[in-house]
Structures are given as C-alpha cells and as structure tokens.
C-alpha cells in the first residue's frame, strides 16, 4: 500500500505503533520487539510516560533515526502558548532528539474549561511556531471534532495536518473522518481494535473467517480502506507482525458497509466535549 501523505508532502507508513502502556520505567522490551518486527512509525505522548523508553529503544536498535517517524503529544495541563513550547522542549529531551516528526495537541478541552476556544488557538499558535522553527516536521491534533477544528481554522496560518480519533468498527466517527478528509487532514485511528472488545462480534468473526485472517486484521484493513491510518498496539510479537500483515486481502464494499453500520461497540467512553461516561 502507498504511504499516507500529509498536506505538506510528508510521507507516513500505512500502519503505526501505539505506545500507550507499552513500557514501564526503563523497560524497552516491547518497543524493541516492535522495531524488530518492522514498525517505524511510533506514537507516544507526554501523558503516556513512554517517551524516554522509546528514545532509548530507537538509539539501541542500530536503525538510523531518519528511518523512524516519531509522533508525540502535549497533555491537557501543558496547553497554552508558553506551556506548549515548554512541553515540546521537554518531550524532545525525554526522546533524546532535536526534532520530532509530528507534534499534536492531545485533547481540545482540558477539564471542560469554558473558554476552550481561546486556549486551543493559543496552543495552536505555539505549534505553528514550533513547526516554522524546525522543532517538528508536522503538526496536528488528537480527539478534535469538526467544531474544534473549525475554531482553529478561524485564525490558523496552518490547518492541522493530522487528527487522531478513536476509530474502529462499532465507533467509526464517520462525520469527523469525512470532515478531516475534506479538509486534507489525515485521520489516524487510536484504539483501532476497539480495545479488543468487539473481536468476538459475529459479523466481524464471519468476515475474518471468510478471508482467513484475524478479527484484528479485519479492523485494521477496515481503517485503511476508509482512508484512516491505524495505530495498533500489542505486547506480543506474533500479534505485532499480524497487525502489519494486512495488505494481502481486501474487504468487499458490502463488508465495509456492514462494518460501518455495526451498533456502537467497543467505545472507550471518552468524549472531548463531556465528562467520562459509562463505557
């Protein structure tokens, strides 16, 4: 499959590796295994606590830094113009690099603050300057819905290049994904397997059996055919490899439509505009 291409021409591998809870302290075993399996795109965040371990795993891998694509995010309490610049500096230090490939705002509404519009714009202004100053090769957001993106667009010099969204069968966020694609924003899927909750669903299991693949591979192929870059995570090298092996089959239009229409399944319970609800 061809790489995904951002609005500024930067190319991304079709499948990335999510690092949330992928490392504890100095334990880089999972990350080292992911590199050995073949992953080169790694998604981390200041909130994840995996930046230091990821940087170490990359340095120890023997693979040149330029072969990796590193994305990280600033957390809710790091928003604001000055805070965002400091947050980026802190992330670079923890990763042990001079530049990241993608820098993101993690959530649009920290603690549901009332004046989120101004806070988001001030934070985004900092990201634009970080981009122009060469600290990151691309900038974007995470968990931003269309109205959050429109707010940034009212003053932005650069529109977000990426938007990470919870995306999987049973929670495809079709309106948000289509809005991103109309605006030349690459949608990425966090939790593309729905935290494994829907893999026993009869529809998904039937599609997997028809193609001789796993339910997880169906979820990832679904994302790719919807134009969404998936960011799966796993601690098992066999499953890591399976999650990269999603290019030998294709879902039919009927199968994609059926997955689009699945009842809500596997939702994390996280929503950017309200407090956490029941999962």
Coordinates of N, CA and C in Angstrom, one line a residue, residues 181-274:
X181 N -11.1 14.5 6.0 CA -10.7 14.2 4.6 C -11.0 15.3 3.7
X182 N -12.1 16.0 3.9 CA -12.5 17.1 3.0 C -11.5 18.3 3.2
X183 N -10.9 18.4 4.4 CA -10.0 19.5 4.7 C -8.5 19.1 4.6
X184 N -8.3 18.0 4.0 CA -6.9 17.5 3.8 C -6.2 17.2 5.1
X185 N -6.9 16.7 6.1 CA -6.4 16.3 7.4 C -6.4 14.8 7.4
X186 N -5.2 14.2 7.7 CA -5.2 12.8 7.8 C -5.8 12.3 9.1
X187 N -6.8 11.5 9.0 CA -7.4 10.9 10.3 C -6.5 9.7 10.6
X188 N -6.1 9.6 11.9 CA -5.5 8.4 12.4 C -6.4 7.8 13.4
X189 N -6.2 6.4 13.6 CA -7.1 5.7 14.5 C -6.3 5.3 15.7
X190 N -6.7 5.8 16.9 CA -6.3 5.2 18.1 C -7.3 4.2 18.6
X191 N -6.9 3.2 19.2 CA -7.8 2.1 19.6 C -8.4 1.5 18.4
X192 N -7.7 1.2 17.3 CA -8.3 0.7 16.1 C -8.9 -0.7 16.2
X193 N -8.6 -1.4 17.3 CA -9.2 -2.7 17.5 C -10.3 -2.6 18.6
X194 N -10.7 -1.4 19.0 CA -11.7 -1.2 19.9 C -11.4 -1.9 21.3
X195 N -10.1 -1.8 21.6 CA -9.6 -2.4 22.9 C -10.0 -3.9 22.9
X196 N -10.1 -4.5 21.8 CA -10.3 -6.0 21.6 C -11.7 -6.4 22.0
X197 N -12.6 -5.4 22.3 CA -13.9 -5.7 22.8 C -14.9 -6.3 21.8
X198 N -14.7 -6.0 20.5 CA -15.6 -6.4 19.5 C -15.2 -7.6 18.7
X199 N -14.0 -8.1 19.0 CA -13.4 -9.1 18.1 C -14.2 -10.4 18.2
X200 N -15.1 -10.6 19.2 CA -15.9 -11.8 19.2 C -17.3 -11.5 18.6
X201 N -17.5 -10.3 18.0 CA -18.8 -10.0 17.4 C -19.0 -10.9 16.2
X202 N -20.2 -11.5 16.0 CA -20.4 -12.5 14.9 C -20.1 -11.9 13.5
X203 N -20.5 -10.6 13.3 CA -20.2 -10.0 12.0 C -18.7 -10.0 11.7
X204 N -18.0 -9.5 12.7 CA -16.5 -9.3 12.5 C -15.9 -10.7 12.4
X205 N -16.3 -11.7 13.2 CA -15.8 -13.0 13.1 C -16.1 -13.7 11.8
X206 N -17.2 -13.4 11.3 CA -17.6 -14.0 10.0 C -16.8 -13.5 8.8
X207 N -16.5 -12.2 8.9 CA -15.7 -11.5 7.8 C -14.3 -12.1 7.9
X208 N -13.8 -12.2 9.1 CA -12.4 -12.7 9.3 C -12.3 -14.1 8.8
X209 N -13.3 -14.9 9.1 CA -13.2 -16.3 8.6 C -13.3 -16.4 7.1
X210 N -14.0 -15.5 6.5 CA -14.2 -15.5 5.0 C -12.8 -15.2 4.3
X211 N -12.0 -14.4 5.0 CA -10.7 -14.0 4.4 C -9.5 -14.8 5.0
X212 N -9.8 -15.7 6.0 CA -8.7 -16.4 6.6 C -7.8 -15.6 7.4
X213 N -8.3 -14.5 8.0 CA -7.5 -13.6 8.8 C -8.1 -13.5 10.2
X214 N -7.4 -12.7 11.1 CA -7.9 -12.5 12.4 C -8.9 -11.3 12.4
X215 N -9.7 -11.2 13.5 CA -10.6 -10.1 13.6 C -9.8 -8.8 13.7
X216 N -8.7 -8.8 14.4 CA -7.8 -7.6 14.4 C -7.4 -7.2 13.1
X217 N -7.0 -8.1 12.2 CA -6.6 -7.7 10.9 C -7.8 -7.1 10.1
X218 N -9.0 -7.6 10.3 CA -10.1 -7.0 9.6 C -10.3 -5.6 10.1
X219 N -10.2 -5.3 11.4 CA -10.3 -3.9 11.9 C -9.3 -3.0 11.3
X220 N -8.1 -3.5 11.2 CA -7.0 -2.6 10.6 C -7.2 -2.4 9.1
X221 N -7.6 -3.5 8.4 CA -7.9 -3.3 7.0 C -9.1 -2.4 6.7
X222 N -10.1 -2.4 7.6 CA -11.2 -1.5 7.5 C -10.8 -0.1 7.6
X223 N -9.9 0.2 8.6 CA -9.4 1.6 8.7 C -8.7 2.0 7.5
X224 N -7.8 1.2 6.9 CA -7.1 1.5 5.8 C -8.0 1.8 4.6
X225 N -9.0 1.0 4.4 CA -9.9 1.2 3.3 C -10.8 2.4 3.5
X226 N -10.9 2.9 4.7 CA -11.6 4.1 4.9 C -10.7 5.3 4.9
X227 N -9.5 5.1 4.5 CA -8.5 6.2 4.4 C -8.0 6.7 5.8
X228 N -8.0 5.8 6.8 CA -7.6 6.2 8.1 C -6.4 5.4 8.5
X229 N -5.4 6.0 9.0 CA -4.1 5.3 9.4 C -4.2 4.7 10.8
X230 N -4.2 3.4 10.9 CA -4.3 2.8 12.2 C -3.0 2.8 13.0
X231 N -3.2 2.9 14.4 CA -2.1 2.9 15.3 C -2.3 1.8 16.3
X232 N -2.2 0.5 15.9 CA -2.5 -0.5 16.9 C -1.3 -0.7 17.9
X233 N -1.6 -1.3 19.0 CA -0.5 -1.6 19.9 C -0.7 -3.1 20.4
X234 N 0.4 -3.7 20.7 CA 0.4 -5.1 21.2 C 1.7 -5.3 21.9
X235 N 1.7 -6.2 22.9 CA 2.9 -6.6 23.6 C 3.4 -7.9 23.1
X236 N 2.7 -8.5 22.2 CA 3.0 -9.9 21.7 C 3.6 -9.8 20.3
X237 N 4.9 -10.2 20.1 CA 5.5 -10.1 18.8 C 4.7 -10.7 17.6
X238 N 4.0 -11.9 17.9 CA 3.2 -12.5 16.9 C 2.1 -11.6 16.4
X239 N 1.4 -11.0 17.4 CA 0.3 -10.1 17.0 C 0.8 -8.8 16.4
X240 N 2.0 -8.4 16.9 CA 2.6 -7.2 16.2 C 2.8 -7.5 14.7
X241 N 3.3 -8.6 14.4 CA 3.5 -9.0 13.0 C 2.2 -9.1 12.2
X242 N 1.2 -9.7 12.9 CA -0.1 -9.8 12.2 C -0.7 -8.5 11.9
X243 N -0.5 -7.5 12.8 CA -1.0 -6.2 12.6 C -0.4 -5.4 11.5
X244 N 0.8 -5.9 11.1 CA 1.5 -5.3 9.9 C 1.1 -6.0 8.6
X245 N 0.6 -7.2 8.8 CA 0.3 -8.1 7.6 C -1.2 -8.0 7.2
X246 N -1.5 -6.8 6.7 CA -2.9 -6.5 6.4 C -3.1 -6.1 4.9
X247 N -2.1 -6.4 4.1 CA -2.2 -6.0 2.7 C -2.4 -7.1 1.7
X248 N -2.6 -8.3 2.2 CA -2.8 -9.5 1.3 C -4.3 -9.8 1.0
X249 N -5.2 -9.0 1.5 CA -6.6 -9.2 1.3 C -7.3 -7.8 1.3
X250 N -8.5 -7.8 0.8 CA -9.3 -6.6 0.8 C -10.7 -6.9 1.1
X251 N -11.3 -6.0 1.9 CA -12.7 -6.2 2.2 C -13.6 -5.7 1.0
X252 N -14.7 -6.4 0.9 CA -15.6 -6.0 -0.2 C -16.4 -4.8 0.2
X253 N -17.0 -4.1 -0.7 CA -17.8 -3.0 -0.4 C -19.0 -3.3 0.6
X254 N -19.6 -4.5 0.4 CA -20.6 -4.9 1.3 C -20.1 -5.1 2.7
X255 N -18.9 -5.7 2.8 CA -18.3 -5.9 4.1 C -18.0 -4.5 4.8
X256 N -17.5 -3.6 4.1 CA -17.2 -2.3 4.6 C -18.5 -1.6 5.1
X257 N -19.5 -1.7 4.2 CA -20.8 -1.1 4.6 C -21.4 -1.7 5.8
X258 N -21.2 -3.0 6.0 CA -21.8 -3.7 7.1 C -21.0 -3.3 8.4
X259 N -19.7 -3.1 8.3 CA -18.9 -2.7 9.4 C -19.3 -1.2 9.8
X260 N -19.5 -0.4 8.8 CA -20.0 1.0 9.0 C -21.2 1.0 9.9
X261 N -22.1 0.0 9.6 CA -23.4 0.0 10.2 C -23.5 -0.8 11.5
X262 N -22.4 -1.3 12.0 CA -22.4 -2.0 13.3 C -23.0 -1.1 14.4
X263 N -23.7 -1.7 15.3 CA -24.1 -1.0 16.5 C -22.9 -0.5 17.3
X264 N -23.0 0.5 18.1 CA -21.9 1.0 18.9 C -21.3 -0.1 19.7
X265 N -20.0 -0.4 19.5 CA -19.4 -1.5 20.2 C -17.9 -1.1 20.5
X266 N -17.5 -1.4 21.7 CA -16.0 -1.1 22.0 C -15.6 0.3 22.2
X267 N -16.6 1.2 22.4 CA -16.3 2.6 22.6 C -15.6 2.7 24.0
X268 N -14.6 3.6 24.0 CA -13.8 3.8 25.2 C -14.5 4.5 26.3
X269 N -15.6 5.2 26.0 CA -16.3 6.1 26.9 C -15.7 7.5 27.0
X270 N -14.7 7.8 26.2 CA -14.0 9.1 26.2 C -14.7 10.0 25.1
X271 N -15.0 11.2 25.5 CA -15.6 12.1 24.6 C -15.0 13.5 24.9
X272 N -14.6 14.2 23.9 CA -13.9 15.5 24.1 C -14.8 16.6 24.7
X273 N -16.1 16.5 24.5 CA -17.0 17.6 25.0 C -17.8 17.3 26.2
X274 N -17.5 16.2 26.9 CA -18.2 15.9 28.1 C -17.4 15.0 29.0

